[in-house]
Every structure is written in C-alpha cells, then in structure tokens.
Tab-separated table of C-alpha atoms in Angstrom:
chain	number	residue	atom	x	y	z
A	1	MET	CA	4.698	-10.252	52.046
A	2	THR	CA	3.676	-7.897	49.259
A	3	THR	CA	3.233	-9.462	45.865
A	4	PRO	CA	5.255	-7.407	43.322
A	5	THR	CA	3.184	-5.622	40.759
A	6	PRO	CA	3.883	-6.933	37.257
A	7	PRO	CA	5.225	-4.239	34.886
A	8	ALA	CA	2.606	-2.618	32.721
A	9	ARG	CA	2.514	-3.896	29.172
A	10	ASP	CA	3.734	-1.428	26.606
A	11	PRO	CA	0.669	-0.473	24.527
A	12	GLU	CA	2.876	-0.286	21.436
A	13	THR	CA	3.334	-4.041	21.487
A	14	ARG	CA	-0.331	-4.791	21.386
A	15	GLY	CA	-1.508	-6.094	18.092
A	16	LEU	CA	-0.050	-7.356	14.888
A	17	ARG	CA	3.580	-6.688	14.168
A	18	LEU	CA	4.355	-4.066	11.466
A	19	VAL	CA	6.242	-6.619	9.370
A	20	THR	CA	3.013	-8.640	8.963
A	21	VAL	CA	0.897	-5.462	8.480
A	22	LEU	CA	3.206	-4.209	5.675
A	23	LEU	CA	3.326	-7.561	3.937
A	24	THR	CA	-0.430	-7.564	3.853
A	25	LEU	CA	-0.562	-3.991	2.506
A	26	THR	CA	1.813	-5.229	-0.201
A	27	VAL	CA	-0.956	-7.659	-1.195
A	28	VAL	CA	-3.362	-4.792	-1.212
A	29	SER	CA	-1.075	-2.752	-3.490
A	30	GLY	CA	-1.168	-5.650	-5.987
A	31	LEU	CA	-4.942	-5.604	-5.836
A	32	ILE	CA	-5.131	-1.853	-6.426
A	33	ASP	CA	-2.625	-1.732	-9.250
A	34	ALA	CA	-4.471	-4.647	-10.971
A	35	VAL	CA	-7.602	-2.454	-10.767
A	36	GLY	CA	-5.750	0.589	-12.171
A	37	TYR	CA	-3.814	-1.083	-14.949
A	38	LEU	CA	-6.500	-3.477	-16.185
A	39	GLY	CA	-9.717	-1.516	-15.375
A	40	LEU	CA	-8.772	2.141	-15.528
A	41	GLY	CA	-6.889	2.413	-18.761
A	42	ARG	CA	-3.322	1.175	-18.040
A	43	VAL	CA	-2.592	3.502	-15.108
A	44	PHE	CA	-0.981	2.660	-11.781
A	45	THR	CA	-2.183	4.246	-8.515
A	46	ALA	CA	0.210	2.497	-6.094
A	47	ASN	CA	3.378	2.047	-8.179
A	48	MET	CA	4.548	5.417	-9.231
A	49	THR	CA	7.683	4.117	-10.841
A	50	GLY	CA	5.519	2.318	-13.370
A	51	ASN	CA	3.307	5.417	-13.613
A	52	VAL	CA	6.145	7.673	-14.683
A	53	VAL	CA	7.118	5.128	-17.328
A	54	VAL	CA	3.462	4.925	-18.463
A	55	LEU	CA	3.358	8.770	-18.680
A	56	GLY	CA	6.250	8.739	-21.027
A	57	PHE	CA	4.556	6.107	-23.156
A	58	ALA	CA	1.369	8.284	-23.263
A	59	ALA	CA	3.316	11.434	-24.001
A	60	ALA	CA	4.849	9.685	-27.026
A	61	GLY	CA	1.408	8.766	-28.257
A	62	ALA	CA	1.601	5.024	-27.621
A	63	PRO	CA	-1.869	3.437	-28.048
A	64	GLY	CA	-3.810	2.481	-24.961
A	65	PHE	CA	-2.236	4.986	-22.586
A	66	SER	CA	-3.654	8.330	-21.377
A	67	VAL	CA	-1.718	11.376	-20.301
A	68	SER	CA	-4.673	12.800	-18.376
A	69	HIS	CA	-5.287	9.580	-16.472
A	70	THR	CA	-1.644	9.100	-15.564
A	71	ALA	CA	-1.178	12.770	-14.614
A	72	ALA	CA	-4.231	12.630	-12.471
A	73	SER	CA	-2.844	9.566	-10.625
A	74	LEU	CA	0.538	11.243	-10.077
A	75	ALA	CA	-0.971	14.497	-8.864
A	76	CYS	CA	-3.385	12.736	-6.388
A	77	PHE	CA	-0.543	10.469	-5.157
A	78	LEU	CA	1.599	13.485	-4.394
A	79	LEU	CA	-1.288	15.226	-2.622
A	80	GLY	CA	-1.664	12.080	-0.509
A	81	ALA	CA	2.059	12.032	0.187
A	82	VAL	CA	2.033	15.642	1.288
A	83	THR	CA	-0.918	14.914	3.645
A	84	GLY	CA	1.017	11.859	5.009
A	85	GLY	CA	3.985	14.074	5.645
A	86	ARG	CA	1.932	16.600	7.564
A	87	VAL	CA	0.408	13.756	9.645
A	88	ALA	CA	3.868	12.330	10.263
A	89	ALA	CA	5.040	15.770	11.493
A	90	ARG	CA	2.132	15.866	14.010
A	91	ARG	CA	1.983	12.247	15.046
A	92	GLY	CA	5.351	10.775	14.252
A	93	ARG	CA	6.861	11.487	17.638
A	94	GLY	CA	3.938	10.011	19.558
A	95	SER	CA	2.560	6.529	19.532
A	96	ARG	CA	3.789	4.576	16.514
A	97	ARG	CA	0.722	2.273	16.864
A	98	GLY	CA	-1.758	5.101	16.907
A	99	TRP	CA	-0.153	6.830	14.027
A	100	ALA	CA	-0.108	3.690	11.864
A	101	ARG	CA	-3.681	2.929	12.710
A	102	LEU	CA	-4.885	6.394	11.890
A	103	THR	CA	-3.276	6.244	8.377
A	104	LEU	CA	-4.697	2.776	7.767
A	105	ALA	CA	-8.153	3.928	8.729
A	106	ALA	CA	-7.837	6.788	6.292
A	107	GLU	CA	-6.705	4.468	3.552
A	108	ALA	CA	-9.677	2.157	4.329
A	109	VAL	CA	-12.108	5.064	4.018
A	110	LEU	CA	-10.616	6.324	0.708
A	111	VAL	CA	-10.415	2.879	-0.909
A	112	GLY	CA	-13.896	2.004	0.546
A	113	ALA	CA	-15.188	5.128	-1.163
A	114	SER	CA	-13.672	4.103	-4.437
A	115	ALA	CA	-15.388	0.685	-4.074
A	116	ALA	CA	-18.754	2.412	-3.504
A	117	VAL	CA	-18.278	4.515	-6.573
A	118	ALA	CA	-17.412	1.469	-8.649
A	119	PHE	CA	-20.541	-0.374	-7.484
A	120	ALA	CA	-22.891	2.696	-7.727
A	121	TRP	CA	-21.804	4.144	-11.112
A	122	PRO	CA	-19.842	1.499	-12.992
A	123	ASP	CA	-20.348	3.176	-16.391
A	124	ALA	CA	-20.520	6.851	-15.443
A	125	GLU	CA	-18.203	9.347	-17.267
A	126	GLY	CA	-16.405	10.489	-14.114
A	127	THR	CA	-16.054	7.035	-12.472
A	128	ARG	CA	-12.624	6.335	-13.858
A	129	TYR	CA	-11.207	9.684	-12.624
A	130	ALA	CA	-12.867	9.226	-9.230
A	131	LEU	CA	-11.305	5.752	-8.750
A	132	ILE	CA	-7.910	7.012	-9.894
A	133	ALA	CA	-8.051	10.006	-7.558
A	134	LEU	CA	-9.311	8.099	-4.471
A	135	THR	CA	-6.938	5.145	-4.693
A	136	ALA	CA	-3.883	7.326	-5.648
A	137	LEU	CA	-4.581	9.635	-2.756
A	138	ALA	CA	-4.799	6.646	-0.329
A	139	MET	CA	-1.567	5.180	-1.682
A	140	GLY	CA	0.297	8.493	-1.345
A	141	LEU	CA	-0.866	8.856	2.217
A	142	ARG	CA	0.175	5.278	2.994
A	143	ASN	CA	3.583	5.514	1.255
A	144	ALA	CA	4.526	8.659	3.154
A	145	THR	CA	3.708	6.852	6.435
A	146	VAL	CA	5.529	3.645	5.511
A	147	ARG	CA	8.618	5.681	4.556
A	148	LYS	CA	8.571	7.440	7.932
A	149	LEU	CA	8.059	4.207	9.790
A	150	GLY	CA	11.244	2.970	8.163
A	151	VAL	CA	10.752	-0.751	8.378
A	152	PRO	CA	13.518	-2.191	6.132
A	153	ASP	CA	12.733	-3.783	2.752
A	154	LEU	CA	8.966	-3.307	3.102
A	155	THR	CA	7.854	-0.326	1.072
A	156	THR	CA	4.577	-2.011	0.152
A	157	THR	CA	4.558	-0.654	-3.425
A	158	VAL	CA	7.925	-0.799	-5.088
A	159	LEU	CA	10.084	-3.888	-5.388
A	160	THR	CA	13.118	-2.865	-7.423
A	161	MET	CA	15.474	-2.111	-4.513
A	162	THR	CA	14.026	-5.020	-2.593
A	163	LEU	CA	14.780	-7.481	-5.342
A	164	THR	CA	18.235	-5.857	-5.864
A	165	ALA	CA	19.042	-6.363	-2.185
A	166	LEU	CA	17.607	-9.898	-2.216
A	167	ALA	CA	20.178	-10.830	-4.908
A	168	SER	CA	23.077	-8.698	-4.146
A	169	GLU	CA	23.084	-9.333	-0.351
A	170	SER	CA	22.385	-13.046	-0.675
A	171	ARG	CA	25.000	-15.715	0.023
A	172	LEU	CA	25.670	-15.714	-3.717
A	173	GLY	CA	26.348	-11.918	-3.585
A	174	ASP	CA	28.249	-10.122	-0.898
A	175	GLY	CA	26.016	-10.805	2.162
A	176	THR	CA	24.571	-13.382	4.579
A	177	GLY	CA	21.022	-13.380	3.209
A	178	HIS	CA	19.605	-12.736	6.731
A	179	ARG	CA	16.840	-10.637	5.337
A	180	SER	CA	16.029	-12.886	2.346
A	181	PRO	CA	12.836	-14.307	3.844
A	182	ARG	CA	11.318	-10.874	4.305
A	183	ARG	CA	12.330	-9.741	0.842
A	184	THR	CA	11.092	-12.883	-0.792
A	185	ALA	CA	7.830	-12.626	1.084
A	186	SER	CA	7.354	-9.110	-0.153
A	187	ALA	CA	7.836	-10.089	-3.800
A	188	PHE	CA	5.333	-13.004	-3.398
A	189	ALA	CA	2.870	-10.700	-1.634
A	190	MET	CA	2.846	-8.261	-4.463
A	191	ALA	CA	2.569	-10.956	-7.168
A	192	GLY	CA	-0.186	-12.755	-5.196
A	193	GLY	CA	-2.161	-9.539	-4.792
A	194	ALA	CA	-1.778	-8.666	-8.515
A	195	CYS	CA	-2.889	-12.148	-9.571
A	196	LEU	CA	-5.999	-12.091	-7.281
A	197	GLY	CA	-6.764	-8.546	-8.327
A	198	ALA	CA	-6.445	-9.406	-12.063
A	199	TRP	CA	-8.691	-12.418	-11.672
A	200	LEU	CA	-11.314	-10.450	-9.782
A	201	VAL	CA	-11.231	-7.537	-12.328
A	202	LEU	CA	-11.523	-9.889	-15.303
A	203	HIS	CA	-14.396	-11.908	-13.824
A	204	HIS	CA	-16.165	-9.646	-11.336
A	205	GLY	CA	-15.386	-5.943	-12.235
A	206	LEU	CA	-13.696	-3.223	-10.265
A	207	GLY	CA	-15.863	-3.053	-7.103
A	208	ILE	CA	-15.059	-6.403	-5.554
A	209	PRO	CA	-11.169	-6.003	-5.487
A	210	LEU	CA	-11.491	-2.508	-4.158
A	211	LEU	CA	-13.847	-3.653	-1.433
A	212	ILE	CA	-11.529	-6.406	-0.409
A	213	ALA	CA	-8.618	-3.900	-0.334
A	214	ALA	CA	-10.640	-1.529	1.807
A	215	LEU	CA	-11.664	-4.277	4.213
A	216	ALA	CA	-8.097	-5.501	4.561
A	217	SER	CA	-6.918	-1.947	5.397
A	218	ALA	CA	-9.721	-1.560	7.887
A	219	VAL	CA	-8.855	-4.784	9.653
A	220	LEU	CA	-5.186	-3.747	9.828
A	221	ALA	CA	-6.218	-0.411	11.265
A	222	LEU	CA	-7.798	-2.272	14.114
A	223	VAL	CA	-4.987	-4.682	14.881
A	224	ALA	CA	-1.745	-3.059	13.989
A	225	SER	CA	0.872	-2.578	16.624
A	226	GLY	CA	3.766	-0.181	16.807
A	227	ARG	CA	6.524	-2.838	16.901
A	228	GLU	CA	8.426	-4.122	13.949
C-alpha cells in the first residue's frame, strides 16, 4: 500500500504572522519618532500627520520648530512612498512573504545607516539632515508597503483612525469590539516604543535607539510570513 504524500506546506505561512510583525514595527515607529522629535529638532519622520501640523507651527514662526527640517522629512517620506509604490507594482502580485521581507530589509539598511551616521558624526553639521532623510525615506517605503498589504487597523505609524474605531466600534459604541485587542495592542505598542525611545535618547543619545530599530527590522525581515 502506497503511503499518501502529505501536501506541500505553503511557503507563505512560514514565519511570523503579519499581525505580530506590524505590531513590532509600531514599536519601531515610536522609537524613530522619539529620535526625531526629541533629538532632531521637533520633527517627525514616521508620523506625517504630526509633521504637517509641525510644519504649520514652523511656518507661523513658533519657537523650536524648523521649516527646513520638517520639509526635508516630508519630501523624503514621499520619495520613500513612491519607491514603495513602485516595488508594490512589481512584487505585489507575487509572494506576499518575499515582498514584505524585501521592504523590511530595505528599512533595516536605511535605519542602520542612520545609526552609523549618528555614532560616527554625532555633532557634524549635516548629521541632523542625514538622519531625517534616511529615517523618513525608510518610513515612506514601509508605509506604502503596509498600505498595500492591507492588514486592518495596523498602519504602524498613525493611530487616529485606530483609536476612533476602538471606541466607536466597541460594545459601548455600535459594534461588537471583536478587533479591540488588536487596536489596543497597536496603541500600547506605539506608546511603549515612544517611551523606550525617549529614555534612550535622553540618556544614551541618538545612535542606540536607531540601532535597536534597525536590528528589529532586520530580524523581522528574516522571519516575516505572508499570512495575516
């Protein structure tokens, strides 16, 4: 009697689920925005909603804000998003796992380069712009990919609509609250990353939090699957 051959395992299911990957990336976003806001002159490089508001503050002449820094962050983020869109057009119909891993590897390289700059030239004139450009480019690339992946409630950088859904679709609102754990986890992940990032920036400078962010992205690039 011939033993039936077991079905081949779908390679897309190998590795860490995208929900866990995206929650970890939300922590990374908190780290990176702590670096930007506290260490680079009150500029965001992951949260562009905040950046647009900051640009308005800077344009009005509010002290402590810079039009040039914020504009550089916005421009590099948009360039990264364009790049992410091009990659999605080429890879989006193929392996979801391979596409996600490619983007995460690129993010790890860009954020790793920013960490190297922060360690090598902490006080150089161009360091601030280099860190803004590299991290904003990485975040634009990632956001374009996350948007195309379309995992509900896990944008990794913006929480306004996630918190709105958490409240409005809860049992106290008009829903069942079945996605409340994911939404709550996303909010805590962002806050936790920001808290850790702030502590590291205040006590250890900019290089350490950027290095941690790069290493986290690199690990996720190795272990991410294509399943939600």
